[in-house]
Coordinates of C-alpha atoms in Angstrom, one line a residue:
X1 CA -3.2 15.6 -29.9
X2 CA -4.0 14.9 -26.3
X3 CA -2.1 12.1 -24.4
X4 CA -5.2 9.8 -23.8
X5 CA -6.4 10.6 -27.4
X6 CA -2.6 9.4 -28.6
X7 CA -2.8 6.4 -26.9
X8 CA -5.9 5.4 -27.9
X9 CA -5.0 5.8 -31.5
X10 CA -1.9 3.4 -30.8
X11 CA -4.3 0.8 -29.1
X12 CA -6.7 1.2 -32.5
X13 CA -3.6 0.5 -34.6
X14 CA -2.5 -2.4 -32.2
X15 CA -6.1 -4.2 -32.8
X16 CA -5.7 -3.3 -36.8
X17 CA -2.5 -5.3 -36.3
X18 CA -3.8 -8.1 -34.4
X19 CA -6.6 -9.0 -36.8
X20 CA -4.3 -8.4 -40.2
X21 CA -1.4 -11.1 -38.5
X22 CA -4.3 -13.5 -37.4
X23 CA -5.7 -13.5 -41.1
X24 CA -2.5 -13.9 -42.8
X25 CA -1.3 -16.4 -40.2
X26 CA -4.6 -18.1 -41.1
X27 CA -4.2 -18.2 -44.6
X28 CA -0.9 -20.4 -44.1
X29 CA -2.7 -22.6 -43.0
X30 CA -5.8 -23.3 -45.2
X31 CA -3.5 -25.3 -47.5
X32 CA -1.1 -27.0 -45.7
X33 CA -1.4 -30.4 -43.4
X34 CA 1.7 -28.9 -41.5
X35 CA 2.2 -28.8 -37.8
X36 CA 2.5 -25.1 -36.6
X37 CA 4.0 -24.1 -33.5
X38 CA 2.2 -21.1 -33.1
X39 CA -1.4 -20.6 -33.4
X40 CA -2.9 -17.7 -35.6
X41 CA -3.7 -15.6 -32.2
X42 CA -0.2 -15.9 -31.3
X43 CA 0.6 -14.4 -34.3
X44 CA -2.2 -11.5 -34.4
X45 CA -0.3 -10.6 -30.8
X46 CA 3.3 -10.6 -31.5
X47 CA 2.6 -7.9 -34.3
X48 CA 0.1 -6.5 -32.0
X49 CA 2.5 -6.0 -28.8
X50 CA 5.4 -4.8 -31.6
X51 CA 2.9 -2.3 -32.4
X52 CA 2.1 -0.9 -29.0
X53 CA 5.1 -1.6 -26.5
X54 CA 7.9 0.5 -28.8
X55 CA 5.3 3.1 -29.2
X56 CA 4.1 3.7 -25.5
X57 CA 7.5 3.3 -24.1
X58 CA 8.2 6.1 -26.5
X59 CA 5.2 8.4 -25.2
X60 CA 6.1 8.0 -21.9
X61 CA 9.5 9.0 -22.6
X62 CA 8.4 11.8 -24.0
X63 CA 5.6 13.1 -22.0
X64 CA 8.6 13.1 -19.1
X65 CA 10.9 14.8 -21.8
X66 CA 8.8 17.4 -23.8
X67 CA 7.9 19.9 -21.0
X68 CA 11.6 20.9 -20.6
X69 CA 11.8 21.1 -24.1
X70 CA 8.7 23.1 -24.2
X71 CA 10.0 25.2 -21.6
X72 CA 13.4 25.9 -23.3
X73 CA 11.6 26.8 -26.5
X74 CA 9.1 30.2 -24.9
X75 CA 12.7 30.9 -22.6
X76 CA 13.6 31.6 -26.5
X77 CA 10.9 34.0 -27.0
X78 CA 11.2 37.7 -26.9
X79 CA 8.8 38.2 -24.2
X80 CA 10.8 35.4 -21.6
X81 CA 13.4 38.5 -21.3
X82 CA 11.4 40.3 -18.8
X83 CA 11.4 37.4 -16.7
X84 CA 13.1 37.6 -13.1
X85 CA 16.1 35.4 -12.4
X86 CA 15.7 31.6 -11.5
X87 CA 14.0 30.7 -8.9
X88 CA 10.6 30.4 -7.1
X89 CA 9.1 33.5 -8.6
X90 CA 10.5 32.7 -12.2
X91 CA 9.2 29.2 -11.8
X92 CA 5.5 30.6 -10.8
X93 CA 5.8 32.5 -13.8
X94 CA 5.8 30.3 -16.2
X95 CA 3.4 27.7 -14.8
X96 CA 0.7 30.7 -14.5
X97 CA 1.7 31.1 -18.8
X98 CA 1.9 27.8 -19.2
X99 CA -2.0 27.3 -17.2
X100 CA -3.2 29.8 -19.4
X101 CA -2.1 28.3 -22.5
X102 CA -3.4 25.1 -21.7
X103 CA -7.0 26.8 -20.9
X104 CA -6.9 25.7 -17.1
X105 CA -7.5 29.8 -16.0
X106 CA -8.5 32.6 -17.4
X107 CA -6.4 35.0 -15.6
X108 CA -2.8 36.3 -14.6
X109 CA -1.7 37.6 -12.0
X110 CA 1.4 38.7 -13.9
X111 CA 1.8 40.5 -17.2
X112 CA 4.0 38.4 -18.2
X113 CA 2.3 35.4 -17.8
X114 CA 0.0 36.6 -20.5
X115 CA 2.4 37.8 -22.5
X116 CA 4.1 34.6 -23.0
X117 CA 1.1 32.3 -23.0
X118 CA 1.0 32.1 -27.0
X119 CA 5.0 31.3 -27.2
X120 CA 3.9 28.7 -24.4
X121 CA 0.9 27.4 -26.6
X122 CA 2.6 27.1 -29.5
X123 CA 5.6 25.4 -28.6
X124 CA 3.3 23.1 -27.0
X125 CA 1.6 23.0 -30.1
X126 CA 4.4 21.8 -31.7
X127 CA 6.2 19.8 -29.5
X128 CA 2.5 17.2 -29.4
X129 CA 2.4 17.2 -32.9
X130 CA 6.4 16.2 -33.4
X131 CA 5.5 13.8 -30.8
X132 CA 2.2 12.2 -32.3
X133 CA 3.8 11.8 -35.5
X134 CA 7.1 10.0 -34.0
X135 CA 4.4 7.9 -32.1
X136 CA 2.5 6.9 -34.6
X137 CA 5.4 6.8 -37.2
X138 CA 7.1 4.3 -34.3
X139 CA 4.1 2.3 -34.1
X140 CA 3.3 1.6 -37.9
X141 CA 7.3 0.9 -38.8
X142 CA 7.8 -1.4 -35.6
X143 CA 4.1 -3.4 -36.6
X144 CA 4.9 -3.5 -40.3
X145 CA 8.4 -5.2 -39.5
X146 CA 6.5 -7.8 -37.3
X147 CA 3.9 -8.1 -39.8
X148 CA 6.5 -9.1 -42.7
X149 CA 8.2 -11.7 -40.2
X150 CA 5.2 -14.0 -39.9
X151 CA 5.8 -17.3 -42.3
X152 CA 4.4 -20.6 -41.5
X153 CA 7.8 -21.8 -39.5
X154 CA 8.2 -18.5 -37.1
X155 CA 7.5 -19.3 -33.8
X156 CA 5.4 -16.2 -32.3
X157 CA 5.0 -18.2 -29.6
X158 CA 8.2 -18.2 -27.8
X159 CA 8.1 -15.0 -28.5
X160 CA 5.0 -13.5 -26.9
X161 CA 5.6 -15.5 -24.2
X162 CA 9.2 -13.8 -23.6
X163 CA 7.4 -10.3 -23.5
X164 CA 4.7 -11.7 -21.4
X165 CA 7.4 -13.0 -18.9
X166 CA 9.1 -9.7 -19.5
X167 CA 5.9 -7.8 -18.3
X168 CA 5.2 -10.2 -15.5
X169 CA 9.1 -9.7 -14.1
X170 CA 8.7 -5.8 -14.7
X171 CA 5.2 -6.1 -12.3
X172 CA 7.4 -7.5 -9.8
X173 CA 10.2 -5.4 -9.7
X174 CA 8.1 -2.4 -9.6
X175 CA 6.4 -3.7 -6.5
X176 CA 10.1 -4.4 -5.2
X177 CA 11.6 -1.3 -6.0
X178 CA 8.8 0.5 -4.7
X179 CA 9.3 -1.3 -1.3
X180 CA 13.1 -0.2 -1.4
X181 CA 12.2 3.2 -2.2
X182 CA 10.0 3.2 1.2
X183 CA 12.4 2.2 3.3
X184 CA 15.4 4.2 1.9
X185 CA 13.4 7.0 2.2
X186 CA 12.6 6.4 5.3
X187 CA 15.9 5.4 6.6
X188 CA 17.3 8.4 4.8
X189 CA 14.9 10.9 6.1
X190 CA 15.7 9.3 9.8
X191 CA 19.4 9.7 9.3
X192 CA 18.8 13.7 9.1
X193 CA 16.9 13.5 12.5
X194 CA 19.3 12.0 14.1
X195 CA 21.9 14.2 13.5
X196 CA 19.7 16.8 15.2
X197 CA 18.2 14.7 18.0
X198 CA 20.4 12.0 19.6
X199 CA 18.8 8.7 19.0
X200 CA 19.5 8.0 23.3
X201 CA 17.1 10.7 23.8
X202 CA 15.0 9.7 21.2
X203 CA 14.0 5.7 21.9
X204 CA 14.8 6.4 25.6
X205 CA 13.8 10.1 26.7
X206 CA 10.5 10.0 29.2
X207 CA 9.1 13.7 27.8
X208 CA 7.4 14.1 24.3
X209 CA 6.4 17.7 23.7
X210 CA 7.1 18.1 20.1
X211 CA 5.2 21.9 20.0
X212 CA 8.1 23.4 21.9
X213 CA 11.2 21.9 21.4
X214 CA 14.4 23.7 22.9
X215 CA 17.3 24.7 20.2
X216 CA 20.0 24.1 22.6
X217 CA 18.9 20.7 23.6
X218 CA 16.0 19.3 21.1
X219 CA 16.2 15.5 22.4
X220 CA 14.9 16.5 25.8
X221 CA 11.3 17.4 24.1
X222 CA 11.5 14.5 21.7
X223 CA 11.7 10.9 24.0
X224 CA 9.3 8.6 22.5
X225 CA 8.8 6.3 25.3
X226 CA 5.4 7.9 25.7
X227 CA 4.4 7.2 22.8
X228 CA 5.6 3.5 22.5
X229 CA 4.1 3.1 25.6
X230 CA 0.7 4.5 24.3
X231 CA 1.1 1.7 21.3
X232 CA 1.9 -1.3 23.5
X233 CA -0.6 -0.3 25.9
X234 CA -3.4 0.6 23.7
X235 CA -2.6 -2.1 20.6
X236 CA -1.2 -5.0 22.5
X237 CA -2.6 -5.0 26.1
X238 CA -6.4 -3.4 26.1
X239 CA -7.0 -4.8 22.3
X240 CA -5.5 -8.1 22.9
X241 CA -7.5 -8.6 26.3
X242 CA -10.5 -8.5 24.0
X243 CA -9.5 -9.9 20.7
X244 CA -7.7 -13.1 22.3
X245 CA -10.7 -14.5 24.5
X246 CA -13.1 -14.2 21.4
X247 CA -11.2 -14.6 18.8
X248 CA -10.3 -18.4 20.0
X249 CA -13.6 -19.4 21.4
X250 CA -15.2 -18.7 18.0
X251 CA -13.0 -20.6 16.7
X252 CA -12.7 -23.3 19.2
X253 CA -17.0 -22.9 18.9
X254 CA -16.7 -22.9 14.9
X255 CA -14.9 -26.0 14.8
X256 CA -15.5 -28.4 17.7
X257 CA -19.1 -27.4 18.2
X258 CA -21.3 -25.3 15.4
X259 CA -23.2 -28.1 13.2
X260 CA -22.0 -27.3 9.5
X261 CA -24.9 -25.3 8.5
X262 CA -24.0 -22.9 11.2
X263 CA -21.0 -23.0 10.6
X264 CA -21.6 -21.7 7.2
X265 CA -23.1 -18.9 8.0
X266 CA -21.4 -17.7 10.8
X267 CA -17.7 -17.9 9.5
X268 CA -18.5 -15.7 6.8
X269 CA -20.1 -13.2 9.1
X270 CA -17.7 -13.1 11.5
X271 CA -15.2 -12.5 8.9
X272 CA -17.0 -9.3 7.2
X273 CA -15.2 -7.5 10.5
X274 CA -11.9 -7.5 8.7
X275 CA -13.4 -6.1 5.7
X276 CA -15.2 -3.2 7.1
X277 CA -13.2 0.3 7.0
X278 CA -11.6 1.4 10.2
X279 CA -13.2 4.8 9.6
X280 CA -16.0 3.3 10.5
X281 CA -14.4 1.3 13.5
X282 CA -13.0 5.2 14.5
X283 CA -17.3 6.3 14.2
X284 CA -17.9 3.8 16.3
X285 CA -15.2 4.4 18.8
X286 CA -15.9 8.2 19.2
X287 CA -19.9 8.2 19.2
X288 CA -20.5 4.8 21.1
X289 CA -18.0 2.9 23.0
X290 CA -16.4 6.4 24.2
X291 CA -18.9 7.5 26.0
X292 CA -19.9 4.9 27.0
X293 CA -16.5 4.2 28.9
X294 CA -16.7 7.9 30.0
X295 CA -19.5 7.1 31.9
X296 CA -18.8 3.8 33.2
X297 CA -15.3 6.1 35.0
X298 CA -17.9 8.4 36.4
X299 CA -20.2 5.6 37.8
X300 CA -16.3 4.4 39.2
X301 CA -15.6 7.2 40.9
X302 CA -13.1 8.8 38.1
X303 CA -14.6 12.0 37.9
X304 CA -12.3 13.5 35.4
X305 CA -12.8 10.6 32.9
X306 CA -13.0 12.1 29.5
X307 CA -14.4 10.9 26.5
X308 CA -10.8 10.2 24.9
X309 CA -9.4 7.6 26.7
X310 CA -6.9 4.2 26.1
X311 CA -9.9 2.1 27.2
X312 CA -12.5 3.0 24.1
X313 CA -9.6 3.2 21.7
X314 CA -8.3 -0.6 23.0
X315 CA -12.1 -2.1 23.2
X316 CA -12.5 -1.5 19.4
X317 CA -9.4 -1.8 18.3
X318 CA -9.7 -5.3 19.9
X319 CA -13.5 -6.1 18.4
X320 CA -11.3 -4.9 14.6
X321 CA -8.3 -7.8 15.5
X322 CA -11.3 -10.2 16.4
X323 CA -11.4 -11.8 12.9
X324 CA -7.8 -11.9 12.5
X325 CA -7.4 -13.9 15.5
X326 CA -10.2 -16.5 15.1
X327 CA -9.3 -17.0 11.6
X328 CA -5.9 -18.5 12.1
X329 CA -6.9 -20.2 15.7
X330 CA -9.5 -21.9 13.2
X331 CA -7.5 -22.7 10.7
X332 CA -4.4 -24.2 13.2
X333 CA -7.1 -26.2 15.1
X334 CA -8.7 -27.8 11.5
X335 CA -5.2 -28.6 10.7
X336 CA -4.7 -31.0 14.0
X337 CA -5.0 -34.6 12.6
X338 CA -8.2 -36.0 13.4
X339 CA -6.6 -38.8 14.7
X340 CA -5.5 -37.0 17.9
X341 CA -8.8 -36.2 18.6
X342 CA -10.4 -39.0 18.0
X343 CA -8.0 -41.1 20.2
X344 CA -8.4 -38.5 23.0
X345 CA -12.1 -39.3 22.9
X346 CA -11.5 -43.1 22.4
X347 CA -9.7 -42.7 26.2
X348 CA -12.1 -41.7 27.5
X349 CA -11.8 -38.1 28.1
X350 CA -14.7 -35.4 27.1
X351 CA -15.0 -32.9 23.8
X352 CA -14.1 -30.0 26.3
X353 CA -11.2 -32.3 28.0
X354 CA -9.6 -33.3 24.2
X355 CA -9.9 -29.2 23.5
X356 CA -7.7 -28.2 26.3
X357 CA -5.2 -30.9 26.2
X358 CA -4.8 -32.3 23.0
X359 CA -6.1 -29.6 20.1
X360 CA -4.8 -26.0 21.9
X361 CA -2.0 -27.3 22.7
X362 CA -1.1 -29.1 19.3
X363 CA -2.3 -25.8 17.4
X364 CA -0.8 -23.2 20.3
X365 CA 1.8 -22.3 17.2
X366 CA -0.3 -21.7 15.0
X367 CA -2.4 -19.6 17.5
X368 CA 0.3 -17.7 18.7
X369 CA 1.7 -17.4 15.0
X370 CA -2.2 -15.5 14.4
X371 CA -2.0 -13.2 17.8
X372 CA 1.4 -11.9 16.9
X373 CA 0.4 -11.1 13.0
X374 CA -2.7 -9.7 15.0
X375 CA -0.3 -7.8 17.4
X376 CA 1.5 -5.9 14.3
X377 CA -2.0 -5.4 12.4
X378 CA -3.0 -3.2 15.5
X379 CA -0.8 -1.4 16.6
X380 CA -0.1 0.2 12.8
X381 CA -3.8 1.3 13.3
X382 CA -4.3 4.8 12.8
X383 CA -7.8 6.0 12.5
X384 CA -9.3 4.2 15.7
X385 CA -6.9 6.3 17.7
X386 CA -7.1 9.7 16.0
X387 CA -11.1 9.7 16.7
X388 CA -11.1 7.7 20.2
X389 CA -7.4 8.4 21.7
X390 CA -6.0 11.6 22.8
X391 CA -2.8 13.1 21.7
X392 CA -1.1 13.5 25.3
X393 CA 1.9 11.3 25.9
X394 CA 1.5 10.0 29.1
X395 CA 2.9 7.2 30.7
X396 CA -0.3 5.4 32.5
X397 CA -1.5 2.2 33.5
X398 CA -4.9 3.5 34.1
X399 CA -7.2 2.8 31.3
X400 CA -9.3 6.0 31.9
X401 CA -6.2 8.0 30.9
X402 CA -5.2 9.8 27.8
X403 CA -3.0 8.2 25.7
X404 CA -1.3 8.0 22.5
X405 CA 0.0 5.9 20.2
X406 CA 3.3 6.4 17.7
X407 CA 0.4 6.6 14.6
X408 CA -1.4 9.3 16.1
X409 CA 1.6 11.6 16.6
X410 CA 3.1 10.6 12.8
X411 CA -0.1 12.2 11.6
X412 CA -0.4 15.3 13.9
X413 CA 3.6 15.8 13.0
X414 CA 3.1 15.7 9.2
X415 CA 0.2 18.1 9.1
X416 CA -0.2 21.8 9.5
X417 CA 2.6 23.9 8.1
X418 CA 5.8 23.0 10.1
X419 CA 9.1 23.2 8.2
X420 CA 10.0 20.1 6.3
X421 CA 13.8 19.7 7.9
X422 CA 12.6 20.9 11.1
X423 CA 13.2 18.5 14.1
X424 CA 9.1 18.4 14.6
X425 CA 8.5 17.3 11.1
X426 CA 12.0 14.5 10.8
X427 CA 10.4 13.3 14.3
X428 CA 7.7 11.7 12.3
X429 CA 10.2 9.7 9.9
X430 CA 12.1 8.3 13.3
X431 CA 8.6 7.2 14.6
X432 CA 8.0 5.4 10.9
X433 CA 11.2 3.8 11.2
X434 CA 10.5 2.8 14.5
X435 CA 7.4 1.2 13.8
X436 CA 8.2 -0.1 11.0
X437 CA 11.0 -2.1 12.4
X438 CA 8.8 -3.5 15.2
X439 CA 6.2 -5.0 12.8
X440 CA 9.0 -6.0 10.6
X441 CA 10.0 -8.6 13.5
X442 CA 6.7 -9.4 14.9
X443 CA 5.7 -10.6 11.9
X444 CA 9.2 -12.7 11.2
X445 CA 8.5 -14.2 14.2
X446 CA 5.0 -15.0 13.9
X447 CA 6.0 -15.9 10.1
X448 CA 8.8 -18.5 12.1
X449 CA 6.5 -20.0 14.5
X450 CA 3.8 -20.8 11.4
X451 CA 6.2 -22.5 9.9
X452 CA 7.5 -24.5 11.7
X453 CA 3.8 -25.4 12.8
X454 CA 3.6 -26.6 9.4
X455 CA 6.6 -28.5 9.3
X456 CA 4.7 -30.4 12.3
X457 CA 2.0 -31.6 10.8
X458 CA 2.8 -32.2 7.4

């Protein structure tokens, strides 16, 4: 029996369960005036979750565990003596038998592949059926031991609400633990380039031309200032030029001016540019606003301008960050008390007047809290760049230039078929590092300044 089908069976028993404790937990009650601490559907699901937690934890045990065993069994087999030693060739073996087996081709390459497809199918065979039957025998012993526990006095309730906090601290560990896992990797995979490349070169080397890198001296191809450069220039310059200005006179417009009906309309609107993929921001960027900047260079003068510049990749970028920007300028400038405004206006000085002396600066925390959160969200932005950008490192303050960005180059390093421990490849781990410790303290401080914001006004 298939995995899915297994389960499913387990989930049928676990509802057979639920309704069998609910009726017997109901008929302690249909003549007794007792208090219960439990109701009957606390009942039904402590039998029910005894009947499905013991047995999935056990199929996912063994859907980790029966392969090898599977595997062991057809190395058994008279046929598994023709095999070649271990090791890549031995190992395409047997997946090509065990493919076969399963039905997922009709083919071998090898002889004997086919030749040990039946040992493969009917260990296989046997090994689902020793497991189905330890599921389901797992599943019927731990629900019948729940099922004899329910009296009138047994508190299912605790109970269930152990596993449920059980489940809920499990979510959250996974989510941690996952998080760890990304950085150690990371930090791991770092570690190996560095003992290739000096990190000196690496964060302050001026040349970054990882298609030929030198054996004798690796760090001189590998300087990432280019490309830092290209990220700062592109993410937190150009795209902050735009997103900035707009972002804050929405907002200053959204709350200080815009009657509520517009308001209500509008906010929402301008909003649905967060939401919208940044494949299609990287559509626009390449058809539209790239060539657009092209030829706006060559009305300039620039005759070389190309249709892959810093500029187009920084406009949209920017026009992405816009909502970002304007929804925490709008939210720090709703939370100044009203009473600062309206005693600015009681002395006399005009609605524009109490805006740039009383409620930007009073929300300037707040603001600035939003621009650096905006700062981190942009220049982690990959797909903009790959379709606008270039992928020449160059260091450039003219916006008709090529550029590129750290993103860019993580994804042109990791793709193609480059050695995994080369220096090329590792290059990409030291940029994620890099990165990932930048927007790590970006947003602490723009975390810091919000806060304390709060502790301002509260």
């Amino acid at each position: 029996m298939s995995t899915l089908a297994l389960l499913f069976l387990i989930a049928g028993l676990g509802l057979i369960a639920w309704l069998s404790a609910r009726v017997r937990a109901v008929s302690f009650r249909r003549d007794s005036s007792a208090r219960f601490s439990s109701l009957p559907s606390h009942h039904g699901t402590y039998v029910a979750l005894w009947t499905l937690l013991p047995a999935a934890l056990f199929i996912a045990v063994w859907s980790s565990v029966s392969p090898a065993l599977v595997t062991d069994t057809v190395l058994t087999s008279p046929a598994a003596a023709q095999l070649p030693p271990p090791g890549f060739e031995r190992a395409a073996v047997l997946s090509e038998a065990r493919n076969i087996a399963n039905g997922r081709t009709f083919g071998s390459f090898n002889p004997i592949a086919q030749q040990l497809a039946p040992a493969y199918g009917a260990a296989q065979s046997r090994y689902d059926w020793i497991g189905t039957a330890a599921a389901l025998l797992l599943a019927f012993a731990a629900g019948a031991w729940a099922y004899l526990r329910i009296k009138p006095d047994f508190r299912a309730r605790t109970r269930v609400e152990r596993v449920v906090m059980l489940l809920l601290l499990g979510a959250s560990l996974i989510a941690i633990l996952t998080t760890v896992g990304i950085v150690a990797s990371l930090l791991f995979e770092s570690w190996r380039f560095f003992q290739i490349v000096p990190i000196g070169d690496f964060l302050f080397g001026t040349h970054w031309s990882p298609q030929v890198i030198p054996a004798n001296d690796p760090g001189s191809a590998l300087g990432a200032v280019p490309l830092f450069w290209g990220t700062f220039f592109i993410g937190a310059v150009i795209a902050m030029i735009v997103a900035i200005p707009f972002g804050l006179m929405s907002a200053i417009y959204l709350t200080q001016y815009a009657a509520p009906r517009v308001r209500r309309w509008m906010k929402p609107i301008l909003e649905m540019l967060a939401g919208v993929p940044t494949v299609v921001y990287g559509y626009f960027a390449a058809l539209t606003v790239a060539p657009a900047v092209r030829d706006l260079a060559v009305s300039l003068g620039v005759t070389w301008a190309s249709s892959e510049s810093a500029l187009a990749a920084g406009l949209v970028m920017g026009v992405m960050i816009i909502p970002f920007v304007s929804s925490m300028a709008d939210d720090s400038i709703a939370a100044v008390p009203s009473s600062m405004r309206d005693g600015s206006l009681a002395m006399g000085a005009t609605p524009s007047e109490t805006i740039r002396k009383v409620l930007l600066p009073a929300a300037l925390p707040g603001v600035v809290g939003g621009v650096l959160l905006a700062i981190s969200r942009a220049i982690g932005e990959t797909m903009i760049v790959v379709m606008a950008a270039s992928g020449v490192a160059t260091l450039s303050l003219n916006p008709f230039a090529s550029a590129t960005t750290v993103t860019k180059q993580i994804v042109d390093l990791l793709t193609g078929e480059a050695e995994f421990d080369s220096a090329k490849t590792l290059a990409a781990f030291a940029l994620g590092l890099t990165l990932f410790v930048v927007t790590l303290l970006l947003n602490i401080i723009a975390l810091t300044v919000v806060k304390r914001y709060r502790e301002a006004y509260e």
